[in-house]
Short mmCIF file of C-alpha atoms and ligand atoms in Angstrom, two decimals:
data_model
loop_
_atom_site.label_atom_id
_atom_site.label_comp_id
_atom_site.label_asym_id
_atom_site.label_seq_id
_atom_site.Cartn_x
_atom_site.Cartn_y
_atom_site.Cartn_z
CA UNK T 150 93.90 100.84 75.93
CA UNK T 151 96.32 101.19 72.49
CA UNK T 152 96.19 104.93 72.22
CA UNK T 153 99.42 106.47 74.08
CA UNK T 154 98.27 107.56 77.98
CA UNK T 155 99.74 110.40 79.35
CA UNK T 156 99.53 111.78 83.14
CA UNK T 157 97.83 114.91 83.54
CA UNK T 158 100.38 117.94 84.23
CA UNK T 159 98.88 118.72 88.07
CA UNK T 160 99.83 115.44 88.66
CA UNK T 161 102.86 115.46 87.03
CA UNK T 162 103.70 118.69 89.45
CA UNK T 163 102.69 117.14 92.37
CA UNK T 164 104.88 114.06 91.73
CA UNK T 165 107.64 116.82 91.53
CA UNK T 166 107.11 118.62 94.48
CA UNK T 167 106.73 114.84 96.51
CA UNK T 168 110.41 113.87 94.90
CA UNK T 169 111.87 116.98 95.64
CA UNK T 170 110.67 116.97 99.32
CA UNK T 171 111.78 113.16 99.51
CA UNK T 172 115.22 113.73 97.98
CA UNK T 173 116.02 117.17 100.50
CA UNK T 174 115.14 114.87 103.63
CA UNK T 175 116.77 111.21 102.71
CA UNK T 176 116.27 108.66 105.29
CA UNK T 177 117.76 105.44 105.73
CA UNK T 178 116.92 101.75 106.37
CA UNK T 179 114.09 101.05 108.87
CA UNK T 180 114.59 104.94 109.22
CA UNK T 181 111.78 106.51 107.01
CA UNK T 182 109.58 107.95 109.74
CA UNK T 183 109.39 111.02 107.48
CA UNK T 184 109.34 109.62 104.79
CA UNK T 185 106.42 107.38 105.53
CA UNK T 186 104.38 110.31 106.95
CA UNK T 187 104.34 112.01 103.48
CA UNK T 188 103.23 109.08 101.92
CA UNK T 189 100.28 108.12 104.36
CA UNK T 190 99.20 111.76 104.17
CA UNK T 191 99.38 111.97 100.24
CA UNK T 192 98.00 108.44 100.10
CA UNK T 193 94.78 109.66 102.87
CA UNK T 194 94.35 112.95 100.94
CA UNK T 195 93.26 111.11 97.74
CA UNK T 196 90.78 109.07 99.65
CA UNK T 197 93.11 106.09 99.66
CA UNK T 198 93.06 103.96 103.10
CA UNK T 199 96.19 103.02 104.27
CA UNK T 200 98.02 100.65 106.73
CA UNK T 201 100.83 101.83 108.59
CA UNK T 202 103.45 99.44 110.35
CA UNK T 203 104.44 96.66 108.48
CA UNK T 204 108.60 96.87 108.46
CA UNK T 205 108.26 99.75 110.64
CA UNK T 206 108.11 102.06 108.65
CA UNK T 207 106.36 100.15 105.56
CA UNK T 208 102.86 101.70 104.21
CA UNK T 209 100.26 100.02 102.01
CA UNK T 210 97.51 102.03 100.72
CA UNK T 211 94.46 100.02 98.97
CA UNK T 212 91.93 101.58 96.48
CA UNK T 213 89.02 99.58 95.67
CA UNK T 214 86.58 100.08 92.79
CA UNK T 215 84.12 97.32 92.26
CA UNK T 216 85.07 93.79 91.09
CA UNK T 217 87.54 92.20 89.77
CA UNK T 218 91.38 90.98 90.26
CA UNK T 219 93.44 92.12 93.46
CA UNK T 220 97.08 93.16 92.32
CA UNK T 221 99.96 94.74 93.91
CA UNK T 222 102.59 97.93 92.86
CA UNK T 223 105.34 98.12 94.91
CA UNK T 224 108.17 101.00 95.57
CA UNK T 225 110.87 101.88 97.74
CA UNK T 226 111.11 104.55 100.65
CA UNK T 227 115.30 104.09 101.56
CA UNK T 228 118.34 106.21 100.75
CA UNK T 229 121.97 105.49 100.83
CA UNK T 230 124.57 106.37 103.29
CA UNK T 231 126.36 108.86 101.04
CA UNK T 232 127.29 112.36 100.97
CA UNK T 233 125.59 114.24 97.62
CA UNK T 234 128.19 116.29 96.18
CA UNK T 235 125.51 117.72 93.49
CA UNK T 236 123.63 120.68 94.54
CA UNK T 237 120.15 120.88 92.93
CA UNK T 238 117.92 123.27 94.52
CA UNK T 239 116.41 120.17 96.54
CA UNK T 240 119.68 118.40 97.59
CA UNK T 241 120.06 116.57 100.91
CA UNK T 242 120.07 118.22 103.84
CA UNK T 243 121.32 115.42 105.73
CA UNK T 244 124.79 115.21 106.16
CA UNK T 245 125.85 112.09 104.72
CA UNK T 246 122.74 110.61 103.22
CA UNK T 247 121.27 111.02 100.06
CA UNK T 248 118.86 109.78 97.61
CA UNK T 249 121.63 107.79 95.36
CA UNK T 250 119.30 105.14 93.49
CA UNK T 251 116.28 107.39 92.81
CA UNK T 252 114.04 105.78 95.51
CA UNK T 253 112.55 108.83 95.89
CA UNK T 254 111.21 109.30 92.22
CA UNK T 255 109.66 105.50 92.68
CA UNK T 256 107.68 106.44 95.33
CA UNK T 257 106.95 109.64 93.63
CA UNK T 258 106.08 107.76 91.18
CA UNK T 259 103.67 105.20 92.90
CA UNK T 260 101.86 107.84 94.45
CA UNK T 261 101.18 109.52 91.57
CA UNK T 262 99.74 106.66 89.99
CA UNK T 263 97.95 106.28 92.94
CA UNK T 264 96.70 110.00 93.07
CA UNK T 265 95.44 109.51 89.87
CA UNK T 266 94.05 106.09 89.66
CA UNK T 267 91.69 107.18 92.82
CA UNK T 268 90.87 110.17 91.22
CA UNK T 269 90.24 108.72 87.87
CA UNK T 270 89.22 105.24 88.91
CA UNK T 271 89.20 103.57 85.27
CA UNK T 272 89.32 100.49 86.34
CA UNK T 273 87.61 97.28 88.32
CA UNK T 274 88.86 95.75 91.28
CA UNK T 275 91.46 96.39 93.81
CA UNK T 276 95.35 97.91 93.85
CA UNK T 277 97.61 97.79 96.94
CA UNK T 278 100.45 100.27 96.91
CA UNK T 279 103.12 98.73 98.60
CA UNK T 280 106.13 101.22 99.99
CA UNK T 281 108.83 99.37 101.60
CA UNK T 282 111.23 100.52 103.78
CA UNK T 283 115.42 99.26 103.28
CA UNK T 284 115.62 98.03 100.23
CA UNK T 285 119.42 98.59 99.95
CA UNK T 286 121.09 95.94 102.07
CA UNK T 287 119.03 95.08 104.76
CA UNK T 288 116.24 93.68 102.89
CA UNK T 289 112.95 95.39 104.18
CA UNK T 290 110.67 93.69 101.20
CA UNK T 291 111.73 89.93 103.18
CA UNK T 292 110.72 91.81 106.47
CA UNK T 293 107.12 93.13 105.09
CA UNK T 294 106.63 89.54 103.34
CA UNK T 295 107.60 88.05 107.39
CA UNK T 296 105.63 90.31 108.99
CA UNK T 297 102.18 89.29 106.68
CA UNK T 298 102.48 91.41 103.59
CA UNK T 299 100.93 88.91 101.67
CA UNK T 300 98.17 87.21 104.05
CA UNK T 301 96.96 90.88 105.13
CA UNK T 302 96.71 91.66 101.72
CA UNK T 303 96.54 88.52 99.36
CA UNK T 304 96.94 89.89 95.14
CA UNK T 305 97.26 87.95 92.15
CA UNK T 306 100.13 89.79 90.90
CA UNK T 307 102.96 91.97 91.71
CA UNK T 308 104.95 94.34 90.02
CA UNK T 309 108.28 96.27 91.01
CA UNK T 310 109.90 99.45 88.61
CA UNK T 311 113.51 100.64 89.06
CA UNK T 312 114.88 103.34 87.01
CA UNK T 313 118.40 102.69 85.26
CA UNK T 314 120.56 105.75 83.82
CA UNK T 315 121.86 103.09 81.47
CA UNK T 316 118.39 103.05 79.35
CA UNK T 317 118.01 106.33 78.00
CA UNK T 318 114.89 107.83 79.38
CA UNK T 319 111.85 106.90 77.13
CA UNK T 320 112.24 102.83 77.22
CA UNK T 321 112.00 100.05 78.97
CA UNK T 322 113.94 96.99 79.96
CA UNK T 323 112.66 93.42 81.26
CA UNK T 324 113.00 90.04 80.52
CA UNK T 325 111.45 86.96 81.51
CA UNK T 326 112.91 85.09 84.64
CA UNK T 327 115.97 86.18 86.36
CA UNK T 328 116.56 89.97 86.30
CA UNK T 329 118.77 90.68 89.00
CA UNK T 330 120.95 88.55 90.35
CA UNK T 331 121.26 86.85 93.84
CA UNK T 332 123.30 88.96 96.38
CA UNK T 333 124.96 86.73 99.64
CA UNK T 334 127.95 88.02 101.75
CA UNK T 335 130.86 85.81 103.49
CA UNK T 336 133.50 86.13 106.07
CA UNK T 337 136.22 83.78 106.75
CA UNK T 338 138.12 84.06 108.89
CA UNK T 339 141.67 82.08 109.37
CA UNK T 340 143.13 81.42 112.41
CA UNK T 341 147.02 80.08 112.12
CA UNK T 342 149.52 80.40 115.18
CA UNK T 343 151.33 83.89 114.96
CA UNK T 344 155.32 83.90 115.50
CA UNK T 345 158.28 86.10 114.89
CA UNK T 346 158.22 86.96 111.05
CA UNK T 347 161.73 86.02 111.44
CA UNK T 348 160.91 82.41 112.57
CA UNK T 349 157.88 81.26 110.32
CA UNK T 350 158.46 77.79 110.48
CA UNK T 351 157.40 78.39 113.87
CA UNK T 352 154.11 79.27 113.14
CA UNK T 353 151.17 79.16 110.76
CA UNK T 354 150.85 82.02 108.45
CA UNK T 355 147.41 83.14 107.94
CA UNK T 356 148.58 85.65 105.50
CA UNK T 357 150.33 83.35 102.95
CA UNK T 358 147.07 81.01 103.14
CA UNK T 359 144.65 83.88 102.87
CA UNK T 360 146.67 84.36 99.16
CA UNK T 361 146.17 80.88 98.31
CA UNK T 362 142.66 80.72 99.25
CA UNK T 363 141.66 84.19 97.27
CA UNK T 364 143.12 82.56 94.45
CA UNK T 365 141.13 78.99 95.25
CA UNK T 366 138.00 80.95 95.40
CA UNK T 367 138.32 82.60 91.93
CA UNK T 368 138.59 79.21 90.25
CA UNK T 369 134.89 78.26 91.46
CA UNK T 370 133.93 80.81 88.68
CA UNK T 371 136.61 80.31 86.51
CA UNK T 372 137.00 76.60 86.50
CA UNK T 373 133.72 75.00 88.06
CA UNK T 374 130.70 76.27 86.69
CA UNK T 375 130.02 76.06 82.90
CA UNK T 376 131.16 79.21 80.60
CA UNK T 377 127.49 79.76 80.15
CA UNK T 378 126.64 80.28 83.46
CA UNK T 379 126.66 83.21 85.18
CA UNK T 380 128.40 84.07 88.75
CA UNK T 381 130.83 85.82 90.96
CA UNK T 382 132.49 85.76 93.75
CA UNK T 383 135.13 88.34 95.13
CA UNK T 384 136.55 89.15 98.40
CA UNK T 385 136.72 92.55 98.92
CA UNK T 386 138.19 92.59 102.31
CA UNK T 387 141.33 91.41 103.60
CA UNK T 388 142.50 92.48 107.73
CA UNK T 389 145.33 91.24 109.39
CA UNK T 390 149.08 92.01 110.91
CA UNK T 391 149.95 95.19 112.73
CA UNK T 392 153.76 95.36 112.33
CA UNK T 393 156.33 94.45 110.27
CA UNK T 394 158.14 91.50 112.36
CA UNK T 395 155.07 89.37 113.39
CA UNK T 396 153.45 86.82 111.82
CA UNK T 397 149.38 87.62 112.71
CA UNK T 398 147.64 85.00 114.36
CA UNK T 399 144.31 85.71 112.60
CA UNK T 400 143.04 86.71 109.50
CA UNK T 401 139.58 87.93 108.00
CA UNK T 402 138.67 87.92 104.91
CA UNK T 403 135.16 88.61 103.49
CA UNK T 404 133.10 89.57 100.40
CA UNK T 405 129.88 88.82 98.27
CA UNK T 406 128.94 86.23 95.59
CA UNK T 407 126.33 87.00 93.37
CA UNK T 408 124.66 84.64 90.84
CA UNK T 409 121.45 84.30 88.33
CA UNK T 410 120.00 80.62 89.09
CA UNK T 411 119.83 79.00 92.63
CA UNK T 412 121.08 76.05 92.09
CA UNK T 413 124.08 78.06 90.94
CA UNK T 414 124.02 80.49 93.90
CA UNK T 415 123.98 76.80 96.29
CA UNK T 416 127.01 75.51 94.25
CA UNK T 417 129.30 78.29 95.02
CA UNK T 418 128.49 78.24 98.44
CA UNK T 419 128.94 74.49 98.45
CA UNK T 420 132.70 74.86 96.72
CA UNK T 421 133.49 77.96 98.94
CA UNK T 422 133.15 75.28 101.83
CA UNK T 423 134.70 72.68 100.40
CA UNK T 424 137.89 74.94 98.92
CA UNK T 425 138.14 76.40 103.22
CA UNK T 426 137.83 72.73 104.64
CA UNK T 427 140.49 71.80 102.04
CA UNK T 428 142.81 74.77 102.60
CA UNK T 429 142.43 74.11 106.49
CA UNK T 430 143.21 70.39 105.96
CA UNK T 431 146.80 71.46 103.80
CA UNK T 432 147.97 73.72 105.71
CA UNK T 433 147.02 73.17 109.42
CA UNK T 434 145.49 76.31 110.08
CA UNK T 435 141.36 76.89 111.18
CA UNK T 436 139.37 78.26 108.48
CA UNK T 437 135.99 78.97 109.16
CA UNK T 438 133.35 80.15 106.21
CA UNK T 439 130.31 82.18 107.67
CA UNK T 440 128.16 82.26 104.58
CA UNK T 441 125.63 84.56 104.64
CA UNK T 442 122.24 84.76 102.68
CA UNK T 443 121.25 88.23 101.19
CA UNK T 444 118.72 88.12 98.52
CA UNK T 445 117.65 85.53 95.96
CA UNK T 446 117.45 86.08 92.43
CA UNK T 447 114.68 88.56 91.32
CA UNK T 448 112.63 86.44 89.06
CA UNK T 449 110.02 87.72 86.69
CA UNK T 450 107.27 85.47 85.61
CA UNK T 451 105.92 85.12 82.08
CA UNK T 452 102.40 85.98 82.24
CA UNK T 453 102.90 89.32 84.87
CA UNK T 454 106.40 90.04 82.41
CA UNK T 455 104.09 89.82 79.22
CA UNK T 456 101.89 91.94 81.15
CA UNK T 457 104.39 94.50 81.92
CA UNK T 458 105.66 94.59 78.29
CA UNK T 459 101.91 95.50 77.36
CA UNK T 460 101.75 98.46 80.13
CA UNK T 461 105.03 100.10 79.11
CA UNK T 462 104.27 99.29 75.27
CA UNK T 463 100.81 101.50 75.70
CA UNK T 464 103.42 104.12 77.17
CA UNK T 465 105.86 104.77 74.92
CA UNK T 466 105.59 102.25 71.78
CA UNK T 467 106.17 98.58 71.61
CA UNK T 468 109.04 99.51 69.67
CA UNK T 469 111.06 101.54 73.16
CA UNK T 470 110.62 98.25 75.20
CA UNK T 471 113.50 95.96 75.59
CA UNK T 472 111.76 92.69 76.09
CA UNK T 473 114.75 90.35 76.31
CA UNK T 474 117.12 93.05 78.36
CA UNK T 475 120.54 91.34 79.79
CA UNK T 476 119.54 90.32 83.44
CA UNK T 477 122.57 92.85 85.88
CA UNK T 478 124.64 91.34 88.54
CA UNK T 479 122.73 93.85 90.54
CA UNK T 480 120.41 92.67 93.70
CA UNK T 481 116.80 93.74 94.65
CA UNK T 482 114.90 92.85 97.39
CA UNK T 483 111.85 92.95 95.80
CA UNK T 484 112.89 89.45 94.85
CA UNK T 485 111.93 88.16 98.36
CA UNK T 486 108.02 89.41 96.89
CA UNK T 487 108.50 87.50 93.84
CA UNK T 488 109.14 84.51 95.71
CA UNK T 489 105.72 84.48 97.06
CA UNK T 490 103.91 86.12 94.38
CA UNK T 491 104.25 86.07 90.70
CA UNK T 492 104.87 89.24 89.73
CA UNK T 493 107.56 91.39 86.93
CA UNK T 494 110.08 93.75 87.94
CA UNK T 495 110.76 96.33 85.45
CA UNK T 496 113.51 98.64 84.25
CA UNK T 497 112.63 102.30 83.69
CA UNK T 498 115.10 104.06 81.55
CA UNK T 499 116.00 107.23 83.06
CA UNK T 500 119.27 108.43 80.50
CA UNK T 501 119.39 112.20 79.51
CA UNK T 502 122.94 110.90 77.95
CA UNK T 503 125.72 109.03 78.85
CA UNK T 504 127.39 111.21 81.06
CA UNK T 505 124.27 111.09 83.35
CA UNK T 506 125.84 109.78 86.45
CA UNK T 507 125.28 106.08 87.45
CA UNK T 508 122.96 104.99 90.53
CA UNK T 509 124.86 104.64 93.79
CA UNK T 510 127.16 107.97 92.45
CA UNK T 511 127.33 111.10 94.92
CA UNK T 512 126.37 113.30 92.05
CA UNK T 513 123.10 110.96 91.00
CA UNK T 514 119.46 112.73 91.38
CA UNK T 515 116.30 110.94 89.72
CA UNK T 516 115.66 112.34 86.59
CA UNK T 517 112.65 114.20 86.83
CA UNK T 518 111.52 113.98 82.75
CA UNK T 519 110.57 110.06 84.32
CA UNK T 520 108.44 110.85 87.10
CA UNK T 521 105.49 111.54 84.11
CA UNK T 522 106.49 107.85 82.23
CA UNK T 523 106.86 105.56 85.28
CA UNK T 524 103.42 106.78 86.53
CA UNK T 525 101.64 106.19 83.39
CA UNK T 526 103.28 102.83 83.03
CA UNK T 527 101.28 102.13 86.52
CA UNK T 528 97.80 103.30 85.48
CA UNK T 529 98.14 102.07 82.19
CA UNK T 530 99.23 98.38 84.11
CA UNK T 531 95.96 98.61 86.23
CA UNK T 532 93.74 100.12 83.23
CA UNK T 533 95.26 96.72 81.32
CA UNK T 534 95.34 93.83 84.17
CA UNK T 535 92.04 95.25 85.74
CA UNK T 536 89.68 96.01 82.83
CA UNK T 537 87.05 98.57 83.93
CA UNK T 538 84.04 96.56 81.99
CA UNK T 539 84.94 93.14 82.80
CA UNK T 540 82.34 92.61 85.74
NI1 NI W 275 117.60 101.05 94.15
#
């Protein structure tokens, strides 16, 4: 397939009408009962069985045609806890929720692929579409992969699309190995002896410590890892004291560490225990590091990313796909599905211009021009990794 593919415009409508539905009723983790519906009933009107449960409120449809490899596309169902502040004819009509990170144009997008692959069905073998429920935060593709994702449906491959208003709409971004980074949370919490603020030499300060170990922390970055490694670590939460003439007792401190390699992800948690035990040791007080696992580093392999980089190249020229794109400090849980499955995560540009607000912003909705480009980066992936005449 070398000639440029485009999606047919009923589809293309269709995938409107699905995003703008999604995007006027956004749901939130483990929380996409509606959500879920539409897709199982889009998914069952183009012939496509489906299985319902997985993560609650995951759904996997499967379209078979004939022989031939078994490979996974995978989206998200999840919005954010914001309030929109836009006001496009389909805004939220939830009251603080919205569709921030254009979750609802990639599963748009998936089931238009899907709509169009069953209709079409150019191709030989099978395709699971995989749409997972909390992807921001509370990790719903680690849930699905717990619950049996992959031994209810076992696939060769996997493959994962975000869209990024920092590509301009018309190209792609990947890159072999790690594309997003790895995305743990901390608390620590220090417990001194409170006293009069008058009187500290009766007590332990937990504040003056907390300053000292902020500091400490910044020079595992800074002063333990090599320059050409990539991490970081800040604390983005600091509680303690009620008044002005007491020293607290307590103090909690807590943030997130992000990183691009595991071995450097286990280092930092590693000197982040070793920097508290030390800090405890000085200074007499209790400080007590609950480190907290979020998601590992989303890591594309080279034959599914090569594959990818073909797909997107029969979509809009080789020349429009960033094959050796910076990897962001950014997390994705898809990563937990790449652990057990090779597989290539890809960036969808989704820029009008610069202004376009970023993802995560209260004025952010999915660009629509996309919804046509993502889905004919998914056909023209199964047309390419599942070759109609290969049987
Ligand atoms: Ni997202």
């Amino acid at each position: 397939m070398s000639q440029a593919f485009t999606i047919p415009e009923d589809i293309r409508q269709r995938m409107q009408h699905w995003r703008h539905a999604i995007h006027a009723h956004p749901e939130t983790a483990f929380e996409e009962h509606n959500t879920a519906e539409l897709v199982a009933q889009a998914l069952s009107s183009a012939g496509i069985e489906i299985e319902r449960g997985l993560a609650g409120t995951g759904v996997v449809g499967t379209l078979r045609n004939g022989e031939g490899p078994v490979i996974a596309l995978r989206a998200d169902l999840d919005a954010l806890p914001i309030q929109e502040l836009g006001k496009p004819g389909h805004a939220s009509t939830c009251q603080g929720k919205m569709h921030a990170c254009g979750h609802d144009g990639h599963t748009a997008m998936l089931l238009g692929a899907a709509a169009y692959l069953a209709r079409e069905r150019n191709f030989s073998g099978t395709v699971h579409f995989i749409f997972q429920p909390a992807e921001e935060n509370e990790g719903g593709a680690r849930v699905m992969v717990e619950q049996g994702l992959f031994e209810r449906f076992p696939v060769s491959a996997i493959y994962g699309m975000h869209n990024f208003p920092d590509l301009p709409r018309g190209r792609f971004g990947i890159c072999v190995g790690t594309i997003m980074a790895s995305f743990d949370t901390f608390e620590i919490v220090i417990t001194g002896k409170g006293s009069h603020a008058a009187m500290p030499d009766k007590g332990i300060d937990p504040v003056v410590i907390s300053a000292q170990l902020v500091l400490a922390l910044q020079t595992i970055v800074s002063r333990r890892m090599s320059a050409t490694e990539s991490a970081v670590v800040s604390v983005t939460q600091i509680h303690a004291g009620d008044t002005w003439n007491v020293i607290p007792e307590t103090l909690v401190l807590r943030g997130t560490v992000r990183t691009l390699a595991a071995d450097v992800q286990a280092r930092v948690e590693a000197q982040m225990h070793t920097i508290c035990g030390g800090i405890a040791q000085t200074t007499g007080a209790t400080v007590k590091l609950d480190y907290r696992h979020g998601y590992p580093c989303t890591v594309n392999a080279p034959a599914q990313t090569a594959a990818a980089i073909a797909a997107a190249a029969s979509v809009v020229g080789e020349a429009n796909v960033e094959t050796a794109v910076q990897p962001s400090m950014g997390a994705e849980d898809f990563a937990f599905m790449l652990e057990r499955c090779p597989g290539a995560y890809i960036k969808v540009g989704s820029a009008e211009s610069k202004e376009d607000p970023p993802l995560h912003n209260p004025y952010y909705d999915f660009n629509d021009n996309v919804l046509p480009i993502g889905a004919a980066y998914w056909v023209a992936l199964v047309a390419q990794q599942l070759p109609k005449n290969q049987a």
